[in-house]
PDB file of N, CA, C and O in Angstrom:
ATOM      1  N   UNK A  19       0.721  -1.357   0.432  1.00  0.00           N
ATOM      2  CA  UNK A  19      -0.006   0.044  -0.118  1.00  0.00           C
ATOM      3  C   UNK A  19       0.956   1.174  -0.199  1.00  0.00           C
ATOM      4  O   UNK A  19       0.597   2.444  -0.584  1.00  0.00           O
ATOM      5  N   UNK A  20       2.109   1.359   0.721  1.00  0.00           N
ATOM      6  CA  UNK A  20       2.546   2.465   1.127  1.00  0.00           C
ATOM      7  C   UNK A  20       3.717   2.621  -0.331  1.00  0.00           C
ATOM      8  O   UNK A  20       3.791   4.038  -0.905  1.00  0.00           O
ATOM      9  N   UNK A  21       3.604   1.531  -1.162  1.00  0.00           N
ATOM     10  CA  UNK A  21       4.471   1.664  -2.272  1.00  0.00           C
ATOM     11  C   UNK A  21       3.354   2.702  -3.264  1.00  0.00           C
ATOM     12  O   UNK A  21       3.882   3.177  -3.867  1.00  0.00           O
ATOM     13  N   UNK A  22       2.521   2.129  -3.476  1.00  0.00           N
ATOM     14  CA  UNK A  22       1.238   2.849  -4.211  1.00  0.00           C
ATOM     15  C   UNK A  22       1.107   4.165  -3.992  1.00  0.00           C
ATOM     16  O   UNK A  22       1.288   4.902  -4.893  1.00  0.00           O
ATOM     17  N   UNK A  23       1.096   4.316  -2.711  1.00  0.00           N
ATOM     18  CA  UNK A  23       1.008   5.776  -1.982  1.00  0.00           C
ATOM     19  C   UNK A  23       2.329   6.726  -2.437  1.00  0.00           C
ATOM     20  O   UNK A  23       1.968   7.762  -2.757  1.00  0.00           O
ATOM     21  N   UNK A  24       3.324   6.090  -2.306  1.00  0.00           N
ATOM     22  CA  UNK A  24       4.844   6.983  -2.884  1.00  0.00           C
ATOM     23  C   UNK A  24       4.666   7.237  -4.625  1.00  0.00           C
ATOM     24  O   UNK A  24       5.092   8.127  -4.641  1.00  0.00           O
ATOM     25  N   UNK A  25       4.340   6.117  -4.944  1.00  0.00           N
ATOM     26  CA  UNK A  25       4.305   6.285  -6.489  1.00  0.00           C
ATOM     27  C   UNK A  25       3.250   7.373  -6.991  1.00  0.00           C
ATOM     28  O   UNK A  25       3.300   8.566  -7.610  1.00  0.00           O
ATOM     29  N   UNK A  26       2.057   7.391  -6.143  1.00  0.00           N
ATOM     30  CA  UNK A  26       1.318   8.274  -6.074  1.00  0.00           C
ATOM     31  C   UNK A  26       1.835   9.922  -6.199  1.00  0.00           C
ATOM     32  O   UNK A  26       1.580  11.041  -6.555  1.00  0.00           O
ATOM     33  N   UNK A  27       2.216   9.937  -4.565  1.00  0.00           N
ATOM     34  CA  UNK A  27       2.707  11.163  -4.395  1.00  0.00           C
ATOM     35  C   UNK A  27       4.178  11.782  -5.525  1.00  0.00           C
ATOM     36  O   UNK A  27       3.985  12.972  -5.807  1.00  0.00           O
ATOM     37  N   UNK A  28       5.075  10.888  -6.096  1.00  0.00           N
ATOM     38  CA  UNK A  28       5.718  10.835  -7.189  1.00  0.00           C
ATOM     39  C   UNK A  28       5.238  11.393  -8.369  1.00  0.00           C
ATOM     40  O   UNK A  28       5.776  12.546  -9.094  1.00  0.00           O
ATOM     41  N   UNK A  29       4.292  11.062  -8.845  1.00  0.00           N
ATOM     42  CA  UNK A  29       3.495  11.283  -9.375  1.00  0.00           C
ATOM     43  C   UNK A  29       2.902  13.042  -9.582  1.00  0.00           C
ATOM     44  O   UNK A  29       2.820  13.966 -10.536  1.00  0.00           O
ATOM     45  N   UNK A  30       2.144  12.910  -8.465  1.00  0.00           N
ATOM     46  CA  UNK A  30       2.032  14.469  -8.178  1.00  0.00           C
ATOM     47  C   UNK A  30       2.904  15.313  -7.729  1.00  0.00           C
ATOM     48  O   UNK A  30       2.891  16.453  -8.707  1.00  0.00           O
ATOM     49  N   UNK A  31       3.758  15.312  -7.559  1.00  0.00           N
ATOM     50  CA  UNK A  31       5.241  16.269  -7.741  1.00  0.00           C
ATOM     51  C   UNK A  31       5.878  16.212  -9.263  1.00  0.00           C
ATOM     52  O   UNK A  31       5.865  17.553  -9.228  1.00  0.00           O
ATOM     53  N   UNK A  32       5.450  15.274  -9.723  1.00  0.00           N
ATOM     54  CA  UNK A  32       6.301  15.620 -10.956  1.00  0.00           C
ATOM     55  C   UNK A  32       5.236  16.872 -11.852  1.00  0.00           C
ATOM     56  O   UNK A  32       5.132  17.064 -13.014  1.00  0.00           O
ATOM     57  N   UNK A  33       3.846  15.917 -11.549  1.00  0.00           N
ATOM     58  CA  UNK A  33       2.921  16.798 -12.404  1.00  0.00           C
ATOM     59  C   UNK A  33       2.913  18.262 -11.939  1.00  0.00           C
ATOM     60  O   UNK A  33       3.041  19.003 -12.656  1.00  0.00           O
ATOM     61  N   UNK A  34       3.122  18.458 -10.834  1.00  0.00           N
ATOM     62  CA  UNK A  34       3.817  19.748 -10.124  1.00  0.00           C
ATOM     63  C   UNK A  34       4.354  20.582 -10.458  1.00  0.00           C
ATOM     64  O   UNK A  34       4.635  21.663 -11.244  1.00  0.00           O
ATOM     65  N   UNK A  35       5.845  19.957 -11.271  1.00  0.00           N
ATOM     66  CA  UNK A  35       6.842  20.251 -11.777  1.00  0.00           C
ATOM     67  C   UNK A  35       6.406  20.943 -13.037  1.00  0.00           C
ATOM     68  O   UNK A  35       6.803  21.758 -13.967  1.00  0.00           O
ATOM     69  N   UNK A  36       5.951  19.988 -13.721  1.00  0.00           N
ATOM     70  CA  UNK A  36       5.186  20.062 -15.163  1.00  0.00           C
ATOM     71  C   UNK A  36       4.731  21.315 -15.244  1.00  0.00           C
ATOM     72  O   UNK A  36       4.422  21.963 -16.240  1.00  0.00           O
ATOM     73  N   UNK A  37       3.349  21.543 -14.482  1.00  0.00           N
ATOM     74  CA  UNK A  37       2.420  22.984 -14.610  1.00  0.00           C
ATOM     75  C   UNK A  37       3.609  23.556 -14.148  1.00  0.00           C
ATOM     76  O   UNK A  37       3.207  25.176 -14.520  1.00  0.00           O
ATOM     77  N   UNK A  38       4.488  23.831 -13.304  1.00  0.00           N
ATOM     78  CA  UNK A  38       5.223  25.026 -13.317  1.00  0.00           C
ATOM     79  C   UNK A  38       5.836  25.885 -14.448  1.00  0.00           C
ATOM     80  O   UNK A  38       5.814  26.624 -14.199  1.00  0.00           O
ATOM     81  N   UNK A  39       6.516  24.402 -14.651  1.00  0.00           N
ATOM     82  CA  UNK A  39       7.388  24.701 -16.266  1.00  0.00           C
ATOM     83  C   UNK A  39       6.219  24.973 -17.531  1.00  0.00           C
ATOM     84  O   UNK A  39       6.506  26.326 -17.684  1.00  0.00           O
ATOM     85  N   UNK A  40       5.351  24.417 -17.515  1.00  0.00           N
ATOM     86  CA  UNK A  40       4.143  25.171 -18.467  1.00  0.00           C
ATOM     87  C   UNK A  40       3.898  26.388 -17.785  1.00  0.00           C
ATOM     88  O   UNK A  40       3.322  27.555 -19.148  1.00  0.00           O
ATOM     89  N   UNK A  41       3.961  27.125 -16.738  1.00  0.00           N
ATOM     90  CA  UNK A  41       3.180  28.382 -16.174  1.00  0.00           C
ATOM     91  C   UNK A  41       4.553  29.088 -16.665  1.00  0.00           C
ATOM     92  O   UNK A  41       4.399  30.525 -16.972  1.00  0.00           O
ATOM     93  N   UNK A  42       5.781  28.954 -16.504  1.00  0.00           N
ATOM     94  CA  UNK A  42       7.056  29.229 -17.039  1.00  0.00           C
ATOM     95  C   UNK A  42       6.896  29.622 -18.285  1.00  0.00           C
ATOM     96  O   UNK A  42       7.303  31.017 -18.612  1.00  0.00           O
ATOM     97  N   UNK A  43       6.559  29.056 -18.897  1.00  0.00           N
ATOM     98  CA  UNK A  43       6.853  29.048 -20.803  1.00  0.00           C
ATOM     99  C   UNK A  43       5.319  29.954 -20.923  1.00  0.00           C
ATOM    100  O   UNK A  43       5.869  30.941 -21.892  1.00  0.00           O
ATOM    101  N   UNK A  44       4.260  29.760 -20.601  1.00  0.00           N
ATOM    102  CA  UNK A  44       3.372  30.642 -20.601  1.00  0.00           C
ATOM    103  C   UNK A  44       3.875  32.161 -20.575  1.00  0.00           C
ATOM    104  O   UNK A  44       3.524  32.993 -21.456  1.00  0.00           O
ATOM    105  N   UNK A  45       4.105  32.553 -19.468  1.00  0.00           N
ATOM    106  CA  UNK A  45       4.453  33.585 -19.106  1.00  0.00           C
ATOM    107  C   UNK A  45       5.772  34.350 -19.946  1.00  0.00           C
ATOM    108  O   UNK A  45       5.589  35.650 -20.136  1.00  0.00           O
ATOM    109  N   UNK A  46       6.895  33.249 -20.202  1.00  0.00           N
ATOM    110  CA  UNK A  46       7.902  33.785 -21.537  1.00  0.00           C
ATOM    111  C   UNK A  46       7.341  34.334 -22.503  1.00  0.00           C
ATOM    112  O   UNK A  46       7.672  35.188 -23.413  1.00  0.00           O
ATOM    113  N   UNK A  47       6.365  33.360 -23.264  1.00  0.00           N
ATOM    114  CA  UNK A  47       5.551  33.216 -24.418  1.00  0.00           C
ATOM    115  C   UNK A  47       4.576  34.900 -24.124  1.00  0.00           C
ATOM    116  O   UNK A  47       5.107  35.770 -25.037  1.00  0.00           O
ATOM    117  N   UNK A  48       4.008  35.305 -22.961  1.00  0.00           N
ATOM    118  CA  UNK A  48       3.368  36.789 -23.148  1.00  0.00           C
ATOM    119  C   UNK A  48       4.276  38.004 -23.174  1.00  0.00           C
ATOM    120  O   UNK A  48       4.117  38.870 -23.652  1.00  0.00           O
ATOM    121  N   UNK A  49       5.769  37.613 -22.488  1.00  0.00           N
ATOM    122  CA  UNK A  49       6.774  38.736 -22.512  1.00  0.00           C
ATOM    123  C   UNK A  49       7.010  38.702 -23.979  1.00  0.00           C
ATOM    124  O   UNK A  49       7.368  39.623 -24.051  1.00  0.00           O
ATOM    125  N   UNK A  50       7.484  37.613 -24.657  1.00  0.00           N
ATOM    126  CA  UNK A  50       7.902  37.735 -26.019  1.00  0.00           C
ATOM    127  C   UNK A  50       6.888  38.444 -26.886  1.00  0.00           C
ATOM    128  O   UNK A  50       7.245  38.912 -28.055  1.00  0.00           O
ATOM    129  N   UNK A  51       5.386  38.066 -26.952  1.00  0.00           N
ATOM    130  CA  UNK A  51       4.561  38.545 -27.232  1.00  0.00           C
ATOM    131  C   UNK A  51       4.615  40.181 -27.298  1.00  0.00           C
ATOM    132  O   UNK A  51       4.396  40.624 -28.341  1.00  0.00           O
ATOM    133  N   UNK A  52       4.478  40.485 -25.877  1.00  0.00           N
ATOM    134  CA  UNK A  52       4.639  42.083 -25.663  1.00  0.00           C
ATOM    135  C   UNK A  52       5.809  42.655 -26.282  1.00  0.00           C
ATOM    136  O   UNK A  52       5.700  44.179 -27.083  1.00  0.00           O
ATOM    137  N   UNK A  53       7.021  42.121 -26.445  1.00  0.00           N
ATOM    138  CA  UNK A  53       7.999  42.651 -26.610  1.00  0.00           C
ATOM    139  C   UNK A  53       8.289  42.304 -28.307  1.00  0.00           C
ATOM    140  O   UNK A  53       8.166  43.806 -29.129  1.00  0.00           O
ATOM    141  N   UNK A  54       7.383  41.843 -29.213  1.00  0.00           N
ATOM    142  CA  UNK A  54       7.513  41.657 -30.509  1.00  0.00           C
ATOM    143  C   UNK A  54       6.480  42.843 -31.215  1.00  0.00           C
ATOM    144  O   UNK A  54       6.273  43.533 -31.682  1.00  0.00           O
ATOM    145  N   UNK A  55       5.117  42.722 -30.021  1.00  0.00           N
ATOM    146  CA  UNK A  55       4.403  43.674 -30.107  1.00  0.00           C
ATOM    147  C   UNK A  55       4.987  45.625 -29.976  1.00  0.00           C
ATOM    148  O   UNK A  55       4.795  46.447 -31.382  1.00  0.00           O
ATOM    149  N   UNK A  56       6.195  45.682 -29.165  1.00  0.00           N
ATOM    150  CA  UNK A  56       6.719  47.010 -29.181  1.00  0.00           C
ATOM    151  C   UNK A  56       7.569  47.129 -30.314  1.00  0.00           C
ATOM    152  O   UNK A  56       7.450  48.129 -30.817  1.00  0.00           O
ATOM    153  N   UNK A  57       8.426  46.282 -30.946  1.00  0.00           N
ATOM    154  CA  UNK A  57       9.242  46.041 -31.613  1.00  0.00           C
ATOM    155  C   UNK A  57       8.510  46.372 -32.758  1.00  0.00           C
ATOM    156  O   UNK A  57       9.298  47.288 -33.779  1.00  0.00           O
ATOM    157  N   UNK A  58       7.485  45.757 -33.526  1.00  0.00           N
ATOM    158  CA  UNK A  58       6.668  45.875 -34.429  1.00  0.00           C
ATOM    159  C   UNK A  58       6.260  47.405 -34.258  1.00  0.00           C
ATOM    160  O   UNK A  58       6.581  48.286 -35.510  1.00  0.00           O
ATOM    161  N   UNK A  59       5.733  48.120 -33.672  1.00  0.00           N
ATOM    162  CA  UNK A  59       5.339  49.684 -33.079  1.00  0.00           C
ATOM    163  C   UNK A  59       6.352  50.498 -33.760  1.00  0.00           C
ATOM    164  O   UNK A  59       6.411  51.054 -34.484  1.00  0.00           O
ATOM    165  N   UNK A  60       7.611  50.130 -33.096  1.00  0.00           N
ATOM    166  CA  UNK A  60       8.419  51.253 -33.504  1.00  0.00           C
ATOM    167  C   UNK A  60       9.145  50.900 -34.945  1.00  0.00           C
ATOM    168  O   UNK A  60       9.475  51.796 -35.428  1.00  0.00           O
ATOM    169  N   UNK A  61       9.291  49.415 -35.801  1.00  0.00           N
ATOM    170  CA  UNK A  61       9.504  49.423 -36.637  1.00  0.00           C
ATOM    171  C   UNK A  61       8.460  50.092 -37.939  1.00  0.00           C
ATOM    172  O   UNK A  61       8.912  50.595 -38.952  1.00  0.00           O
ATOM    173  N   UNK A  62       7.423  49.917 -37.122  1.00  0.00           N
ATOM    174  CA  UNK A  62       6.245  51.017 -38.511  1.00  0.00           C
ATOM    175  C   UNK A  62       6.821  52.309 -38.199  1.00  0.00           C
ATOM    176  O   UNK A  62       6.359  53.098 -39.217  1.00  0.00           O
ATOM    177  N   UNK A  63       6.856  52.782 -36.856  1.00  0.00           N
ATOM    178  CA  UNK A  63       7.615  54.636 -36.941  1.00  0.00           C
ATOM    179  C   UNK A  63       8.569  54.709 -37.693  1.00  0.00           C
ATOM    180  O   UNK A  63       8.648  55.617 -38.184  1.00  0.00           O
ATOM    181  N   UNK A  64       9.549  54.026 -37.166  1.00  0.00           N
ATOM    182  CA  UNK A  64      10.922  54.396 -38.552  1.00  0.00           C
ATOM    183  C   UNK A  64      10.321  53.969 -40.039  1.00  0.00           C
ATOM    184  O   UNK A  64      11.274  54.535 -40.382  1.00  0.00           O
ATOM    185  N   UNK A  65       9.862  52.604 -40.732  1.00  0.00           N
ATOM    186  CA  UNK A  65       9.183  52.797 -41.648  1.00  0.00           C
ATOM    187  C   UNK A  65       8.411  54.083 -42.295  1.00  0.00           C
ATOM    188  O   UNK A  65       8.816  54.547 -43.317  1.00  0.00           O
ATOM    189  N   UNK A  66       7.441  54.581 -41.507  1.00  0.00           N
ATOM    190  CA  UNK A  66       6.805  55.763 -41.932  1.00  0.00           C
ATOM    191  C   UNK A  66       8.259  57.108 -41.999  1.00  0.00           C
ATOM    192  O   UNK A  66       7.856  57.333 -42.656  1.00  0.00           O
ATOM    193  N   UNK A  67       8.768  57.297 -41.100  1.00  0.00           N
ATOM    194  CA  UNK A  67       9.616  58.479 -41.191  1.00  0.00           C
ATOM    195  C   UNK A  67      10.323  58.083 -42.730  1.00  0.00           C
ATOM    196  O   UNK A  67      11.150  58.916 -43.372  1.00  0.00           O
ATOM    197  N   UNK A  68      10.689  56.677 -42.821  1.00  0.00           N
ATOM    198  CA  UNK A  68      12.043  56.305 -43.892  1.00  0.00           C
ATOM    199  C   UNK A  68      10.898  56.806 -45.612  1.00  0.00           C
ATOM    200  O   UNK A  68      11.277  57.699 -46.445  1.00  0.00           O
ATOM    201  N   UNK A  69       9.698  56.382 -45.317  1.00  0.00           N
ATOM    202  CA  UNK A  69       8.826  57.098 -46.515  1.00  0.00           C
ATOM    203  C   UNK A  69       8.328  58.382 -46.321  1.00  0.00           C
ATOM    204  O   UNK A  69       8.706  59.318 -47.569  1.00  0.00           O
ATOM    205  N   UNK A  70       8.262  59.241 -45.150  1.00  0.00           N
ATOM    206  CA  UNK A  70       8.371  60.309 -45.511  1.00  0.00           C
ATOM    207  C   UNK A  70       9.781  61.419 -46.003  1.00  0.00           C
ATOM    208  O   UNK A  70      10.044  61.970 -47.059  1.00  0.00           O
ATOM    209  N   UNK A  71      11.046  60.404 -45.625  1.00  0.00           N
ATOM    210  CA  UNK A  71      12.240  61.242 -46.048  1.00  0.00           C
ATOM    211  C   UNK A  71      12.323  60.915 -47.454  1.00  0.00           C
ATOM    212  O   UNK A  71      12.775  61.263 -48.582  1.00  0.00           O
ATOM    213  N   UNK A  72      11.863  59.899 -48.337  1.00  0.00           N
ATOM    214  CA  UNK A  72      11.765  59.690 -49.478  1.00  0.00           C
ATOM    215  C   UNK A  72      11.039  60.288 -50.261  1.00  0.00           C
ATOM    216  O   UNK A  72      11.531  60.845 -51.178  1.00  0.00           O
ATOM    217  N   UNK A  73       9.884  60.485 -49.774  1.00  0.00           N
ATOM    218  CA  UNK A  73       8.895  61.764 -50.671  1.00  0.00           C
ATOM    219  C   UNK A  73       9.783  62.832 -50.699  1.00  0.00           C
ATOM    220  O   UNK A  73       9.519  63.547 -52.113  1.00  0.00           O
ATOM    221  N   UNK A  74      10.162  62.968 -49.364  1.00  0.00           N
ATOM    222  CA  UNK A  74      11.173  64.764 -49.452  1.00  0.00           C
ATOM    223  C   UNK A  74      12.187  64.451 -50.655  1.00  0.00           C
ATOM    224  O   UNK A  74      12.425  65.325 -51.423  1.00  0.00           O
ATOM    225  N   UNK A  75      13.184  63.221 -50.380  1.00  0.00           N
ATOM    226  CA  UNK A  75      14.048  63.479 -51.584  1.00  0.00           C
ATOM    227  C   UNK A  75      13.399  63.553 -53.192  1.00  0.00           C
ATOM    228  O   UNK A  75      14.167  63.721 -53.841  1.00  0.00           O
ATOM    229  N   UNK A  76      12.385  62.701 -53.366  1.00  0.00           N
ATOM    230  CA  UNK A  76      11.781  62.607 -54.554  1.00  0.00           C
ATOM    231  C   UNK A  76      11.145  63.987 -55.062  1.00  0.00           C
ATOM    232  O   UNK A  76      11.572  64.378 -56.201  1.00  0.00           O
ATOM    233  N   UNK A  77      11.084  65.239 -54.052  1.00  0.00           N
ATOM    234  CA  UNK A  77      10.549  66.681 -54.258  1.00  0.00           C
ATOM    235  C   UNK A  77      11.730  67.065 -54.696  1.00  0.00           C
ATOM    236  O   UNK A  77      11.564  67.825 -55.677  1.00  0.00           O
ATOM    237  N   UNK A  78      12.734  66.886 -53.978  1.00  0.00           N
ATOM    238  CA  UNK A  78      14.129  67.662 -54.144  1.00  0.00           C
ATOM    239  C   UNK A  78      14.563  66.889 -55.431  1.00  0.00           C
ATOM    240  O   UNK A  78      15.026  68.334 -56.372  1.00  0.00           O
ATOM    241  N   UNK A  79      14.784  66.086 -55.622  1.00  0.00           N
ATOM    242  CA  UNK A  79      15.080  65.017 -56.960  1.00  0.00           C
ATOM    243  C   UNK A  79      13.789  66.262 -58.076  1.00  0.00           C
ATOM    244  O   UNK A  79      14.747  66.473 -59.550  1.00  0.00           O
ATOM    245  N   UNK A  80      12.925  66.137 -57.955  1.00  0.00           N
ATOM    246  CA  UNK A  80      12.115  66.596 -59.058  1.00  0.00           C
ATOM    247  C   UNK A  80      12.208  68.286 -59.327  1.00  0.00           C
ATOM    248  O   UNK A  80      12.592  68.705 -60.863  1.00  0.00           O
ATOM    249  N   UNK A  81      12.708  68.892 -58.362  1.00  0.00           N
ATOM    250  CA  UNK A  81      12.970  70.245 -58.290  1.00  0.00           C
ATOM    251  C   UNK A  81      14.530  70.477 -59.356  1.00  0.00           C
ATOM    252  O   UNK A  81      14.622  71.207 -60.278  1.00  0.00           O
ATOM    253  N   UNK A  82      15.254  69.820 -58.920  1.00  0.00           N
ATOM    254  CA  UNK A  82      16.357  69.875 -59.587  1.00  0.00           C
ATOM    255  C   UNK A  82      16.412  69.180 -61.057  1.00  0.00           C
ATOM    256  O   UNK A  82      17.192  70.105 -61.985  1.00  0.00           O
ATOM    257  N   UNK A  83      15.612  68.251 -61.646  1.00  0.00           N
ATOM    258  CA  UNK A  83      15.462  67.905 -62.566  1.00  0.00           C
ATOM    259  C   UNK A  83      14.751  68.945 -63.329  1.00  0.00           C
ATOM    260  O   UNK A  83      15.152  69.706 -64.661  1.00  0.00           O
ATOM    261  N   UNK A  84      13.783  69.844 -62.901  1.00  0.00           N
ATOM    262  CA  UNK A  84      13.060  70.936 -63.694  1.00  0.00           C
ATOM    263  C   UNK A  84      14.514  72.395 -63.463  1.00  0.00           C
ATOM    264  O   UNK A  84      14.462  72.316 -64.652  1.00  0.00           O
ATOM    265  N   UNK A  85      15.009  71.921 -62.900  1.00  0.00           N
ATOM    266  CA  UNK A  85      16.064  73.379 -63.043  1.00  0.00           C
ATOM    267  C   UNK A  85      17.306  72.625 -64.140  1.00  0.00           C
ATOM    268  O   UNK A  85      17.646  73.867 -64.948  1.00  0.00           O
ATOM    269  N   UNK A  86      17.716  71.618 -64.140  1.00  0.00           N
ATOM    270  CA  UNK A  86      18.485  70.827 -64.899  1.00  0.00           C
ATOM    271  C   UNK A  86      17.724  71.287 -66.314  1.00  0.00           C
ATOM    272  O   UNK A  86      18.866  71.767 -66.990  1.00  0.00           O
ATOM    273  N   UNK A  87      16.597  70.904 -66.563  1.00  0.00           N
ATOM    274  CA  UNK A  87      15.870  70.797 -67.478  1.00  0.00           C
ATOM    275  C   UNK A  87      15.854  72.251 -68.206  1.00  0.00           C
ATOM    276  O   UNK A  87      16.205  72.372 -69.611  1.00  0.00           O
ATOM    277  N   UNK A  88      15.704  73.085 -67.523  1.00  0.00           N
ATOM    278  CA  UNK A  88      15.832  74.719 -67.643  1.00  0.00           C
ATOM    279  C   UNK A  88      17.205  75.094 -68.339  1.00  0.00           C
ATOM    280  O   UNK A  88      17.067  75.661 -69.363  1.00  0.00           O
ATOM    281  N   UNK A  89      18.123  74.515 -67.997  1.00  0.00           N
ATOM    282  CA  UNK A  89      19.683  75.276 -67.659  1.00  0.00           C
ATOM    283  C   UNK A  89      19.661  74.560 -69.519  1.00  0.00           C
ATOM    284  O   UNK A  89      20.174  75.534 -69.915  1.00  0.00           O
ATOM    285  N   UNK A  90      19.429  73.212 -69.545  1.00  0.00           N
ATOM    286  CA  UNK A  90      19.970  72.428 -71.011  1.00  0.00           C
ATOM    287  C   UNK A  90      18.916  73.718 -71.723  1.00  0.00           C
ATOM    288  O   UNK A  90      19.708  73.581 -72.566  1.00  0.00           O
ATOM    289  N   UNK A  91      17.664  73.515 -71.786  1.00  0.00           N
ATOM    290  CA  UNK A  91      17.125  74.844 -72.687  1.00  0.00           C
ATOM    291  C   UNK A  91      17.724  75.966 -72.643  1.00  0.00           C
ATOM    292  O   UNK A  91      17.587  75.991 -74.261  1.00  0.00           O
ATOM    293  N   UNK A  92      18.108  76.136 -71.920  1.00  0.00           N
ATOM    294  CA  UNK A  92      18.521  77.948 -71.842  1.00  0.00           C
ATOM    295  C   UNK A  92      20.014  77.906 -72.898  1.00  0.00           C
ATOM    296  O   UNK A  92      20.477  78.438 -73.763  1.00  0.00           O
ATOM    297  N   UNK A  93      20.510  76.648 -72.878  1.00  0.00           N
ATOM    298  CA  UNK A  93      21.939  76.283 -73.435  1.00  0.00           C
ATOM    299  C   UNK A  93      21.543  75.847 -74.502  1.00  0.00           C
ATOM    300  O   UNK A  93      22.333  76.584 -75.603  1.00  0.00           O
ATOM    301  N   UNK A  94      20.621  75.099 -74.791  1.00  0.00           N
ATOM    302  CA  UNK A  94      20.387  74.869 -76.533  1.00  0.00           C
ATOM    303  C   UNK A  94      19.680  75.917 -77.031  1.00  0.00           C
ATOM    304  O   UNK A  94      19.892  76.267 -78.093  1.00  0.00           O
ATOM    305  N   UNK A  95      18.895  76.593 -76.644  1.00  0.00           N
ATOM    306  CA  UNK A  95      18.693  77.994 -77.142  1.00  0.00           C
ATOM    307  C   UNK A  95      20.082  78.910 -77.721  1.00  0.00           C
ATOM    308  O   UNK A  95      20.029  79.448 -78.495  1.00  0.00           O
ATOM    309  N   UNK A  96      20.791  79.137 -76.272  1.00  0.00           N
ATOM    310  CA  UNK A  96      21.948  80.009 -76.508  1.00  0.00           C
ATOM    311  C   UNK A  96      22.774  79.334 -77.589  1.00  0.00           C
ATOM    312  O   UNK A  96      23.427  80.002 -78.877  1.00  0.00           O
ATOM    313  N   UNK A  97      23.228  77.816 -77.818  1.00  0.00           N
ATOM    314  CA  UNK A  97      23.686  77.645 -78.587  1.00  0.00           C
ATOM    315  C   UNK A  97      22.956  77.670 -80.606  1.00  0.00           C
ATOM    316  O   UNK A  97      23.943  77.694 -81.176  1.00  0.00           O
ATOM    317  N   UNK A  98      21.762  77.837 -80.470  1.00  0.00           N
ATOM    318  CA  UNK A  98      21.129  78.098 -81.918  1.00  0.00           C
ATOM    319  C   UNK A  98      21.143  79.529 -82.565  1.00  0.00           C
ATOM    320  O   UNK A  98      21.126  79.399 -83.323  1.00  0.00           O
ATOM    321  N   UNK A  99      21.570  80.261 -81.307  1.00  0.00           N
ATOM    322  CA  UNK A  99      21.815  81.379 -81.760  1.00  0.00           C
ATOM    323  C   UNK A  99      22.916  81.815 -82.217  1.00  0.00           C
ATOM    324  O   UNK A  99      23.718  81.747 -82.873  1.00  0.00           O
TER     325      UNK A  99
END
């Protein structure tokens, strides 16, 4: 009878350890999820800034292209004269 009781106690101890490990895993997963969400938020903000900088660069390039085209036209007109 005591053998059955000791085996039962052993099994209960193992089950308790497994439950503790499962709880640790759950907590770790929750922490990882929070970290992932925070990183995603930061990355989206950075991408937004990059898109904004690219738009500014495109506008700047457009202005320079227009200026260069005007200069080319003036030079062509000057050469034709």
